[in-house]
Coordinates of C-alpha atoms in Angstrom, one line a residue:
Chain A
X1 CA 123.6 71.2 46.1
X2 CA 123.3 74.7 47.3
X3 CA 126.5 76.3 48.2
X4 CA 126.2 77.9 51.7
X5 CA 128.6 80.5 52.9
X6 CA 130.6 79.6 56.0
X7 CA 129.0 82.2 58.3
X8 CA 125.5 81.2 57.2
X9 CA 126.4 77.5 58.0
X10 CA 127.6 78.3 61.5
X11 CA 124.7 80.6 62.2
X12 CA 122.2 77.9 61.2
X13 CA 124.2 75.3 63.1
X14 CA 124.0 77.4 66.2
X15 CA 120.3 78.2 65.7
X16 CA 119.3 74.5 65.4
X17 CA 121.6 73.6 68.3
X18 CA 119.9 76.1 70.6
X19 CA 116.4 74.9 69.5
X20 CA 117.5 71.3 70.0
X21 CA 118.9 72.1 73.5
X22 CA 115.4 73.3 74.4
X23 CA 113.1 70.9 72.4
X24 CA 114.9 67.6 73.0
X25 CA 115.0 67.8 76.8
X26 CA 111.5 69.1 76.8
X27 CA 110.2 66.1 75.0
X28 CA 112.3 63.7 77.1
X29 CA 110.9 65.3 80.2
X30 CA 107.4 64.9 79.0
X31 CA 107.9 61.2 78.7
X32 CA 109.9 60.6 81.8
X33 CA 108.9 63.1 84.5
X34 CA 106.9 61.9 87.5
X35 CA 105.2 64.1 90.1
X36 CA 106.9 64.5 93.4
X37 CA 105.1 62.5 96.0
X38 CA 105.4 63.5 99.6
X39 CA 103.3 62.5 102.6
X40 CA 100.8 64.8 104.2
X41 CA 101.6 65.7 107.8
X42 CA 99.6 67.6 110.4
X43 CA 100.5 68.5 114.0
X44 CA 98.1 66.7 116.4
X45 CA 96.9 68.8 119.3
X46 CA 96.1 65.5 121.2
X47 CA 99.3 63.6 120.9
X48 CA 101.3 66.8 120.5
X49 CA 103.4 65.4 117.6
X50 CA 103.5 65.6 113.8
X51 CA 101.4 62.8 112.3
X52 CA 101.5 61.3 108.8
X53 CA 98.0 61.2 107.3
X54 CA 97.1 58.8 104.5
X55 CA 93.5 57.6 104.6
X56 CA 94.2 55.3 101.7
X57 CA 96.4 53.3 104.0
X58 CA 93.7 51.0 105.6
X59 CA 96.2 49.6 108.1
X60 CA 97.3 52.9 109.6
X61 CA 95.4 56.0 108.3
X62 CA 97.3 58.2 110.8
X63 CA 100.8 57.4 112.1
X64 CA 103.0 59.6 114.4
X65 CA 106.4 60.3 113.1
X66 CA 107.9 58.2 115.9
X67 CA 106.0 55.2 114.4
X68 CA 103.0 54.9 116.6
X69 CA 100.0 54.0 114.4
X70 CA 96.3 54.6 114.7
X71 CA 94.6 51.7 112.9
X72 CA 91.0 52.8 112.5
X73 CA 89.5 55.8 110.9
X74 CA 87.6 56.7 114.1
X75 CA 90.9 56.7 116.1
X76 CA 92.6 58.7 113.4
X77 CA 89.8 61.3 113.5
X78 CA 90.1 61.6 117.3
X79 CA 93.8 62.2 117.1
X80 CA 93.2 65.2 114.8
X81 CA 90.2 66.9 116.3
X82 CA 91.0 70.4 114.9
X83 CA 91.6 69.0 111.4
X84 CA 88.6 66.6 111.4
X85 CA 86.3 68.7 113.5
X86 CA 83.4 68.6 111.0
X87 CA 83.4 64.8 111.0
X88 CA 83.6 64.7 114.8
X89 CA 80.8 67.3 115.2
X90 CA 78.6 65.2 113.0
X91 CA 79.3 62.1 115.0
X92 CA 78.9 64.0 118.4
X93 CA 82.5 63.1 119.3
X94 CA 84.0 66.6 119.3
X95 CA 85.7 67.4 122.6
X96 CA 84.6 70.6 124.3
X97 CA 88.1 71.5 125.2
X98 CA 91.7 70.6 124.3
X99 CA 94.6 71.4 126.6
X100 CA 92.2 73.3 128.9
X101 CA 91.2 75.6 126.0
X102 CA 87.5 75.7 125.2
X103 CA 86.7 74.5 121.6
X104 CA 83.8 75.7 119.6
X105 CA 83.3 75.6 115.8
X106 CA 83.2 79.4 115.7
X107 CA 86.6 79.6 117.5
X108 CA 88.1 77.0 115.2
X109 CA 87.0 78.9 112.1
X110 CA 88.1 82.3 113.6
X111 CA 91.6 81.0 114.3
X112 CA 92.1 79.1 111.1
X113 CA 95.1 80.1 108.9
X114 CA 95.7 78.7 105.4
X115 CA 98.6 80.2 103.4
X116 CA 100.9 79.3 100.5
X117 CA 104.0 80.9 99.3
X118 CA 105.9 80.3 96.1
X119 CA 108.9 82.2 94.6
X120 CA 106.7 83.1 91.6
X121 CA 104.8 85.4 94.0
X122 CA 107.9 87.6 94.1
X123 CA 109.2 86.9 90.6
X124 CA 106.1 88.1 88.7
X125 CA 105.3 91.2 86.7
X126 CA 103.8 93.8 89.1
X127 CA 100.6 95.4 87.9
X128 CA 101.7 98.9 88.7
X129 CA 98.1 100.0 89.4
X130 CA 96.3 99.3 92.6
X131 CA 92.9 99.8 94.2
X132 CA 92.5 101.7 97.4
X133 CA 89.3 100.6 99.1
X134 CA 87.7 102.4 102.0
X135 CA 89.0 100.4 105.0
X136 CA 86.2 101.5 107.4
X137 CA 83.1 101.5 105.2
X138 CA 79.8 102.6 106.8
X139 CA 78.0 99.7 105.1
X140 CA 79.1 96.1 105.3
X141 CA 81.1 95.0 102.2
X142 CA 83.9 96.6 100.2
X143 CA 82.9 98.9 97.4
X144 CA 85.1 99.4 94.4
X145 CA 86.2 103.0 94.2
X146 CA 86.1 104.8 90.9
X147 CA 89.8 105.2 90.7
X148 CA 93.1 103.3 90.9
X149 CA 96.5 104.5 92.1
X150 CA 100.1 104.0 91.2
X151 CA 102.9 104.5 93.6
X152 CA 106.5 104.7 92.5
X153 CA 108.2 108.1 92.2
X154 CA 105.0 109.8 93.3
X155 CA 101.5 108.6 94.3
X156 CA 98.8 109.3 91.7
X157 CA 95.1 108.5 91.8
X158 CA 93.6 108.0 88.3
X159 CA 89.9 108.2 87.6
X160 CA 89.0 105.1 85.7
X161 CA 86.3 106.7 83.5
X162 CA 88.0 109.9 82.5
X163 CA 91.6 108.5 82.7
X164 CA 92.7 111.7 84.4
X165 CA 94.7 112.2 87.5
X166 CA 92.8 113.3 90.6
X167 CA 95.2 116.0 91.7
X168 CA 93.5 116.8 95.0
X169 CA 93.4 113.2 96.2
X170 CA 96.9 112.5 95.0
X171 CA 98.3 115.5 96.8
X172 CA 96.5 114.5 100.0
X173 CA 98.1 111.1 100.0
X174 CA 101.5 112.5 99.0
X175 CA 101.5 114.9 101.9
X176 CA 100.4 112.1 104.3
X177 CA 103.2 109.9 103.1
X178 CA 105.8 112.6 103.3
X179 CA 104.6 113.7 106.7
X180 CA 105.2 110.2 108.0
X181 CA 108.7 110.2 106.5
X182 CA 108.2 108.1 103.4
X183 CA 111.0 108.5 100.9
X184 CA 110.2 108.0 97.2
X185 CA 110.5 106.0 95.0
X186 CA 108.7 103.0 96.4
X187 CA 110.4 99.7 95.9
X188 CA 107.2 97.7 96.0
X189 CA 103.5 97.9 97.0
X190 CA 101.9 94.8 98.4
X191 CA 98.3 94.2 99.4
X192 CA 95.2 92.3 98.3
X193 CA 93.2 93.9 95.6
X194 CA 90.5 91.3 95.6
X195 CA 87.3 92.7 97.1
X196 CA 86.2 89.2 98.1
X197 CA 87.8 89.4 101.5
X198 CA 86.4 89.9 105.0
X199 CA 88.0 93.3 105.5
X200 CA 90.6 95.6 104.0
X201 CA 93.9 96.6 105.5
X202 CA 95.3 98.6 102.5
X203 CA 98.9 98.1 101.5
X204 CA 102.3 97.7 102.9
X205 CA 104.9 99.8 101.0
X206 CA 108.6 99.6 101.1
X207 CA 110.3 102.9 100.5
X208 CA 113.7 103.5 99.0
X209 CA 115.4 103.4 102.4
X210 CA 114.0 100.0 103.2
X211 CA 111.4 101.3 105.7
X212 CA 108.0 99.5 105.6
X213 CA 104.9 101.7 105.7
X214 CA 101.3 100.8 106.2
X215 CA 99.0 102.7 103.8
X216 CA 95.3 102.7 103.6
X217 CA 92.2 104.9 103.3
X218 CA 90.2 105.3 106.5
X219 CA 87.0 107.4 106.6
X220 CA 87.9 108.9 103.2
X221 CA 91.3 110.1 104.4
X222 CA 94.8 108.7 104.0
X223 CA 96.2 106.7 106.9
X224 CA 100.0 106.2 106.8
X225 CA 102.2 104.7 109.5
X226 CA 105.8 103.8 109.5
X227 CA 105.8 100.3 111.0
X228 CA 109.5 100.7 112.0
X229 CA 109.9 97.0 111.0
X230 CA 112.6 98.1 108.5
X231 CA 114.7 99.2 111.4
X232 CA 114.7 95.7 112.9
X233 CA 115.1 93.5 109.8
X234 CA 116.2 93.8 106.2
X235 CA 112.8 93.6 104.5
X236 CA 112.6 91.5 101.3
X237 CA 108.9 90.9 100.8
X238 CA 105.5 91.1 102.4
X239 CA 102.4 89.0 101.7
X240 CA 99.0 90.2 103.0
X241 CA 96.7 87.7 104.5
X242 CA 93.3 88.8 106.0
X243 CA 92.9 86.2 108.8
X244 CA 89.4 86.0 110.4
X245 CA 90.6 87.0 113.9
X246 CA 92.8 90.0 112.7
X247 CA 95.7 88.6 114.6
X248 CA 98.2 89.8 112.0
X249 CA 98.4 91.6 108.7
X250 CA 100.4 89.1 106.8
X251 CA 103.8 87.4 106.4
X252 CA 107.1 89.3 106.2
X253 CA 110.2 87.8 104.6
X254 CA 113.6 89.2 105.3
X255 CA 116.7 89.1 103.0
X256 CA 118.0 86.0 104.8
X257 CA 114.8 84.1 104.3
X258 CA 113.4 84.3 107.8
X259 CA 109.6 84.7 108.0
X260 CA 107.6 86.8 110.5
X261 CA 104.0 87.7 111.1
X262 CA 103.3 91.5 111.5
X263 CA 100.7 92.1 114.2
X264 CA 99.5 95.2 115.9
X265 CA 98.8 95.4 119.6
X266 CA 98.3 98.8 121.3
X267 CA 98.8 100.7 118.1
X268 CA 102.4 99.4 117.5
X269 CA 103.5 97.0 114.8
X270 CA 105.3 94.0 116.1
X271 CA 107.1 91.1 114.6
X272 CA 106.9 87.5 115.6
X273 CA 109.3 85.1 113.8
X274 CA 108.2 81.7 112.7
X275 CA 110.4 79.0 114.3
X276 CA 111.5 77.3 111.0
X277 CA 114.7 77.3 109.0
X278 CA 115.2 80.3 106.6
X279 CA 113.8 79.9 103.2
X280 CA 115.5 80.3 99.8
X281 CA 113.1 82.9 98.5
X282 CA 114.0 82.0 94.9
X283 CA 113.5 78.3 95.1
X284 CA 111.6 77.1 98.2
X285 CA 107.8 76.7 98.5
X286 CA 105.9 77.1 101.8
X287 CA 102.5 76.2 103.0
X288 CA 100.9 76.8 106.4
X289 CA 97.9 75.1 108.0
X290 CA 97.1 76.8 111.3
X291 CA 94.5 76.1 113.9
X292 CA 93.7 77.7 117.3
X293 CA 96.5 75.7 119.0
X294 CA 99.2 74.8 116.5
X295 CA 100.5 75.6 113.1
X296 CA 101.8 72.9 110.7
X297 CA 104.3 74.3 108.2
X298 CA 105.6 72.5 105.1
X299 CA 108.6 73.7 103.2
X300 CA 109.6 72.2 99.9
X301 CA 113.2 72.6 98.9
X302 CA 115.6 71.2 96.3
X303 CA 116.6 68.5 98.8
X304 CA 113.1 67.4 99.8
X305 CA 110.4 68.5 102.2
X306 CA 110.6 69.8 105.7
X307 CA 107.7 69.7 108.1
X308 CA 107.4 71.8 111.3
X309 CA 104.9 71.9 114.1
X310 CA 104.7 75.3 115.8
X311 CA 102.9 76.5 118.9
X312 CA 100.2 79.0 117.7
X313 CA 100.8 81.8 120.3
X314 CA 104.6 82.0 120.2
X315 CA 105.3 80.3 116.8
X316 CA 108.0 78.3 118.5
X317 CA 109.1 75.1 116.9
X318 CA 107.8 72.0 118.7
X319 CA 108.5 69.3 116.2
X320 CA 110.1 68.8 112.8
X321 CA 110.4 66.0 110.2
X322 CA 112.3 65.7 106.9
X323 CA 111.6 63.7 103.8
X324 CA 114.4 63.5 101.3
X325 CA 113.7 64.0 97.6
X326 CA 113.7 60.9 95.4
X327 CA 115.1 61.4 91.9
X328 CA 112.6 60.4 89.2
X329 CA 113.4 58.9 85.8
X330 CA 113.7 62.4 84.2
X331 CA 116.4 63.6 86.6
X332 CA 118.3 60.3 86.3
X333 CA 118.1 60.3 82.5
X334 CA 118.8 64.0 82.1
X335 CA 122.1 63.7 84.0
X336 CA 123.3 61.2 81.4
X337 CA 121.8 62.6 78.3
X338 CA 122.3 66.3 78.7
X339 CA 125.2 67.9 80.5
X340 CA 123.2 71.1 80.2
X341 CA 119.8 72.1 78.7
X342 CA 117.6 75.1 78.1
X343 CA 114.2 76.0 79.4
X344 CA 112.1 79.2 79.0
X345 CA 109.7 78.5 81.9
X346 CA 110.3 77.8 85.6
X347 CA 108.0 77.1 88.5
X348 CA 109.7 79.7 90.6
X349 CA 109.0 82.6 88.2
X350 CA 106.3 84.0 85.9
X351 CA 108.9 85.5 83.6
X352 CA 109.8 83.8 80.4
X353 CA 113.5 83.9 79.4
X354 CA 116.1 81.3 78.5
X355 CA 117.5 79.5 81.5
X356 CA 120.5 77.2 81.4
X357 CA 120.4 74.1 83.6
X358 CA 123.5 72.1 84.3
X359 CA 123.1 68.4 85.2
X360 CA 126.7 67.3 85.7
X361 CA 129.6 65.9 83.8
X362 CA 128.1 62.4 83.1
X363 CA 126.4 63.7 80.0
X364 CA 129.8 64.4 78.4
X365 CA 130.3 60.6 78.2
X366 CA 127.4 60.4 75.6
X367 CA 128.8 63.5 73.9
X368 CA 132.3 61.8 73.5
X369 CA 130.7 58.7 72.0
X370 CA 128.6 60.7 69.6
X371 CA 131.6 62.8 68.6
X372 CA 133.7 59.8 67.9
X373 CA 130.9 58.2 65.8
X374 CA 130.7 61.4 63.8
X375 CA 134.4 61.6 63.2
X376 CA 134.4 57.9 62.1
X377 CA 131.5 58.5 59.6
X378 CA 132.5 58.5 55.9
X379 CA 131.8 61.0 53.2
X380 CA 133.1 64.1 54.9
X381 CA 136.3 66.1 54.7
X382 CA 138.7 65.7 57.7
X383 CA 138.4 69.4 58.5
X384 CA 134.6 69.2 58.6
X385 CA 134.7 66.0 60.6
X386 CA 136.9 67.5 63.3
X387 CA 134.8 70.7 63.4
X388 CA 131.6 68.7 63.8
X389 CA 133.2 66.4 66.3
X390 CA 134.2 69.3 68.5
X391 CA 130.7 70.8 68.1
X392 CA 129.0 67.5 69.2
X393 CA 131.5 67.0 72.0
X394 CA 130.3 70.3 73.5
X395 CA 126.6 70.3 72.6
X396 CA 125.8 66.6 72.5
X397 CA 122.5 65.4 71.2
X398 CA 121.2 68.8 70.1
X399 CA 124.6 69.4 68.4
X400 CA 124.5 66.2 66.4
X401 CA 120.9 66.8 65.3
X402 CA 121.9 70.3 64.1
X403 CA 124.9 68.9 62.1
X404 CA 122.6 66.4 60.4
X405 CA 119.9 69.0 59.6
X406 CA 122.2 71.8 58.3
X407 CA 123.6 70.9 54.8
X408 CA 127.4 71.1 54.5
X409 CA 129.3 73.3 52.2
X410 CA 130.2 71.6 49.0
Chain B
X1 CA 41.0 158.7 99.8
X2 CA 40.7 158.1 103.5
X3 CA 40.0 154.4 102.8
X4 CA 43.0 154.2 100.6
X5 CA 45.1 155.8 103.2
X6 CA 43.8 153.4 105.8
X7 CA 44.4 150.3 103.7
X8 CA 47.9 151.6 102.8
X9 CA 48.7 151.9 106.6
X10 CA 47.3 148.4 107.1
X11 CA 49.4 147.0 104.3
X12 CA 52.6 148.6 105.6
X13 CA 51.9 147.3 109.1
X14 CA 51.3 143.8 107.7
X15 CA 54.5 143.7 105.8
X16 CA 56.5 145.1 108.7
X17 CA 55.1 142.4 111.0
X18 CA 55.9 139.8 108.5
X19 CA 59.4 141.2 108.2
X20 CA 59.7 141.4 111.9
X21 CA 58.7 137.8 112.2
X22 CA 61.3 136.9 109.6
X23 CA 63.8 139.0 111.4
X24 CA 63.0 137.4 114.7
X25 CA 63.2 134.0 113.1
X26 CA 66.6 134.9 111.5
X27 CA 67.8 136.2 114.8
X28 CA 66.7 133.1 116.6
X29 CA 68.4 130.9 114.0
X30 CA 71.5 133.0 114.3
X31 CA 71.4 132.6 118.1
X32 CA 71.0 128.9 117.7
X33 CA 73.8 128.7 115.2
X34 CA 76.1 130.8 117.3
X35 CA 75.3 128.6 120.3
X36 CA 76.1 125.6 118.3
X37 CA 79.2 127.1 117.0
X38 CA 80.2 128.1 120.5
X39 CA 79.5 124.5 121.6
X40 CA 81.5 122.9 118.7
X41 CA 84.3 125.4 119.1
X42 CA 84.4 124.3 122.7
X43 CA 87.1 121.7 122.9
X44 CA 87.2 119.8 126.2
X45 CA 90.0 117.7 127.6
X46 CA 88.3 114.5 128.6
X47 CA 89.1 114.9 132.3
X48 CA 87.3 118.2 132.4
X49 CA 84.3 117.0 130.4
X50 CA 82.9 114.7 133.1
X51 CA 82.4 117.6 135.5
X52 CA 80.0 119.3 133.1
X53 CA 78.8 116.3 131.1
X54 CA 75.3 116.5 132.6
X55 CA 74.9 120.0 131.1
X56 CA 76.2 119.0 127.7
X57 CA 73.8 116.1 127.0
X58 CA 72.6 116.2 123.3
X59 CA 75.1 119.0 122.6
X60 CA 77.7 118.8 119.9
X61 CA 81.1 119.4 121.3
X62 CA 84.8 118.5 120.7
X63 CA 86.7 116.4 123.1
X64 CA 90.3 115.3 123.2
X65 CA 91.5 112.0 124.5
X66 CA 93.9 109.1 124.0
X67 CA 92.5 106.0 122.4
X68 CA 92.9 103.0 124.7
X69 CA 90.8 100.5 122.8
X70 CA 89.0 100.1 119.5
X71 CA 86.5 97.4 118.7
X72 CA 88.8 95.1 116.8
X73 CA 86.4 93.5 114.4
X74 CA 83.9 96.2 113.5
X75 CA 85.7 99.3 114.6
X76 CA 82.4 100.9 115.4
X77 CA 83.4 101.9 118.9
X78 CA 86.4 103.2 120.7
X79 CA 87.3 104.2 124.2
X80 CA 89.3 107.3 125.0
X81 CA 90.9 108.5 128.3
X82 CA 92.3 111.8 129.5
X83 CA 95.8 112.5 130.7
X84 CA 94.9 111.4 134.2
X85 CA 93.6 108.0 132.9
X86 CA 91.0 107.8 135.7
X87 CA 87.9 107.7 133.5
X88 CA 87.2 106.7 130.0
X89 CA 84.5 107.7 127.4
X90 CA 83.0 105.4 124.9
X91 CA 82.7 106.9 121.4
X92 CA 80.4 105.3 118.8
X93 CA 81.2 105.7 115.1
X94 CA 78.4 107.8 113.6
X95 CA 78.3 110.7 111.2
X96 CA 81.3 110.8 108.9
X97 CA 83.1 108.1 110.9
X98 CA 82.8 104.7 109.2
X99 CA 84.9 103.2 112.0
X100 CA 87.9 103.5 114.2
X101 CA 90.9 101.5 112.9
X102 CA 92.9 99.6 115.5
X103 CA 96.1 101.4 114.6
X104 CA 94.6 104.5 116.4
X105 CA 95.2 102.9 119.8
X106 CA 97.6 105.2 121.7
X107 CA 96.8 108.2 119.4
X108 CA 95.5 111.5 120.6
X109 CA 92.2 112.3 118.9
X110 CA 90.0 115.4 118.9
X111 CA 86.5 114.0 118.3
X112 CA 83.5 116.1 117.4
X113 CA 80.3 114.4 118.5
X114 CA 77.1 114.6 120.5
X115 CA 77.2 113.7 124.2
X116 CA 74.6 111.2 125.2
X117 CA 73.4 109.9 128.5
X118 CA 72.2 106.6 129.6
X119 CA 70.4 106.4 132.9
X120 CA 70.7 103.3 135.0
X121 CA 67.6 103.3 137.3
X122 CA 67.5 102.0 140.8
X123 CA 65.4 99.1 139.6
X124 CA 67.9 98.3 136.9
X125 CA 70.7 98.2 139.4
X126 CA 68.7 96.1 141.8
X127 CA 68.0 93.6 139.0
X128 CA 71.6 93.5 138.0
X129 CA 72.7 92.9 141.6
X130 CA 70.2 90.1 141.9
X131 CA 71.5 88.4 138.8
X132 CA 75.1 88.7 139.9
X133 CA 74.3 87.2 143.3
X134 CA 72.5 84.2 141.6
X135 CA 75.5 83.8 139.3
X136 CA 77.9 84.0 142.3
X137 CA 76.1 81.1 144.0
X138 CA 75.9 79.0 140.8
X139 CA 79.5 79.4 139.7
X140 CA 82.0 79.1 142.5
X141 CA 85.0 79.8 140.3
X142 CA 83.9 83.2 139.1
X143 CA 83.4 84.7 142.5
X144 CA 86.2 87.3 141.9
X145 CA 84.6 88.8 138.8
X146 CA 81.1 88.8 140.3
X147 CA 82.4 90.6 143.4
X148 CA 84.1 93.2 141.3
X149 CA 80.8 93.9 139.5
X150 CA 78.9 94.0 142.8
X151 CA 81.4 96.5 144.1
X152 CA 80.7 98.6 141.0
X153 CA 77.0 98.6 141.8
X154 CA 77.7 99.7 145.4
X155 CA 79.8 102.6 144.1
X156 CA 77.1 103.6 141.7
X157 CA 74.6 103.7 144.5
X158 CA 76.9 105.7 146.7
X159 CA 77.3 108.2 143.8
X160 CA 73.6 108.4 143.3
X161 CA 73.1 109.1 147.0
X162 CA 75.8 111.8 147.0
X163 CA 74.2 113.6 144.0
X164 CA 70.7 113.1 145.3
X165 CA 69.6 111.3 142.2
X166 CA 67.6 108.1 141.7
X167 CA 69.5 107.1 138.7
X168 CA 73.1 106.6 137.7
X169 CA 74.3 108.4 134.6
X170 CA 76.6 106.8 132.1
X171 CA 77.8 109.3 129.5
X172 CA 79.0 108.3 126.0
X173 CA 79.5 110.1 122.7
X174 CA 78.1 109.6 119.2
X175 CA 81.2 110.6 117.3
X176 CA 80.6 112.6 114.0
X177 CA 84.2 113.2 112.9
X178 CA 87.7 113.2 114.3
X179 CA 91.2 114.5 113.7
X180 CA 94.4 112.9 114.9
X181 CA 96.3 115.4 116.9
X182 CA 100.1 115.5 116.4
X183 CA 101.8 115.9 119.7

C-alpha cells in the first residue's frame, strides 16, 4: 500500500469531506424536496375581501378568507369581475360600474399592474453598460441608439461600432449631472433596457450621498432631476416598471424593507408607501396584481406567505391573510441527517459561492452514532480511530465517507 | 467699330442689370433674414404676447412661460402661463421637439415657435351653443359643466363685439425648440 504523508492525508480528507458536504445533501434534496404549495388569493372588488381561488375545487372555486364559499363557476366569476373580466365580457355579464366607478375594458387594461420582486434582482452581477433611448421620439417606437453608456466614477458614452468614447455627448451629460448636484461615483443605475416597452423613462441613479436622480435623454439632450427622495428615506433599491397609465415610475425599496411607488404630479417626485409589512430584501419574494380599484400583494417569507389587499389610490391596507409554511420531507430529513451542509447556488442570488446552511443540533445525534461505530470498528490503530471518530463527530456523513475513501497511512 | 462699341455697351448694361437683380434679391433676402432674426430674437413674456398676437401670426418668435400641463401620454402638447396666470398658451411639439416630458410641469421654458391662429366663426359658435343646449336638456346632472361652456361662448361673443370682428381668435404655437430657463 502506498505510504501517504500525514499532511497529504489530512488535505485529501478535508477535500473529500467538503465535496461530500455539498454532494450528499444535494442528492438527498433531489429525492425528497417538494414544491411549496400555497393558495392563490385575490382581493375581490365586489365583496371587498381577499378570496381564495381554486377552480379545481368543484365545491367552492372561490372562498372568502372568512369562510364564505361561492359554489359555482358563474358565481365565482361574478365575485371577481376585474380578474375575470374577459370571461364576463364574453358572456355579457360584465357590470358597467363597480363602487360607482365606470368600468370599461380599456380602463381595466390601463390600470393593470403586474410586478414581481425577488432578492436575486438585487444580488446579481450588474451589466455596467446601459442603453440611453430617446424618451420623446418623434416617431412611435423606441429606436436603439448607436451607443451605450457607463456611469460610475464618470459618465461615458461609447460608440458601439468604433468602440470609442463620444467625448462631446459624455461631457454634455456630465455637466447636466453636476449642475443638478449629482456626486460621483454612482452606487447603482436602474432602468429598463428592453426596447419592448410602451415608453421610456430612462434611469434612476443613486449617487454616493444616497440621493436618487432621474436621468434620461429628452429631445436629444440630457434631462437630470434630483428626486429628493433620498432626503426622505434611506434608499436601498429601485425597480422600474412602465405601467400603461404612467401613474408611477417604479418601486422604491428603503433600507428597512419598506416599499414605495415613485410618482410625479405637477413636476415633483412623490412617494406613496405600500401598506404592507417591511420586506427582508435578501430573502423575501413579492408579487403584485393590481387593478383599477385594488391591489393584491403576496409576500413569500421563510415563515410562509402573507397576502394583502390594498386600496389602489392610497395603497392603504384593507385586508391581510397568512399561510404558514409546511416543512417538506427534505427539511425534516435534513435537520436529522446534516447539522450543516454546503450549497453553491441560492434562489435569492445569481452569484455562485459556497454557502453554509445550519439545520440544528439534531444532526449531531447521527454524527455521534457514526463516530462510535467507527471507533468500534476493527483493524485500525487507536490513535487513528480516535482521530477519525472526532472527524466524523464534527462532519457526520460526509466525514465518514471521506475517511472510507482516503486510504490510511500504513 | 461703332457696332462693336454698341454691343459692348449693351453687354455691360445686361451684366449690370443682372447683377442689380442679384443684388436686389440678396438685399431682399437679407431684409427677410434680418426680419426673421429680429422676430426670433424677440423674446416675449407670455402675458405681453397676447396683446400683439394678432400681429405675430405665422411669425417665428420666442416666448417664456411656466408649464402648467403636459399631455401625459404622448407629450405632444403642453400649456404654459405667464406670471399673472390669467391666460395660457397651447404649444404643440413640432420641429426639433419630439415631445414635452411631464417632469417639465412647473418649469420656466423659453420656447421658439410659430404663432398660429384658429378662428372660431359665428356659425361655429352658434352650432356649439346649440349642441350644448341640447346636451343640457338631455343630461340633467351635467348642467354645471354645460353652463360653464355656455358662459364661455357668451364671453367670446362679447369679445368679438368689442373688437368688431365676426370671429373669435384662439392663438397657439407650433413649438420648434425650447430651453429650460434656470431662475
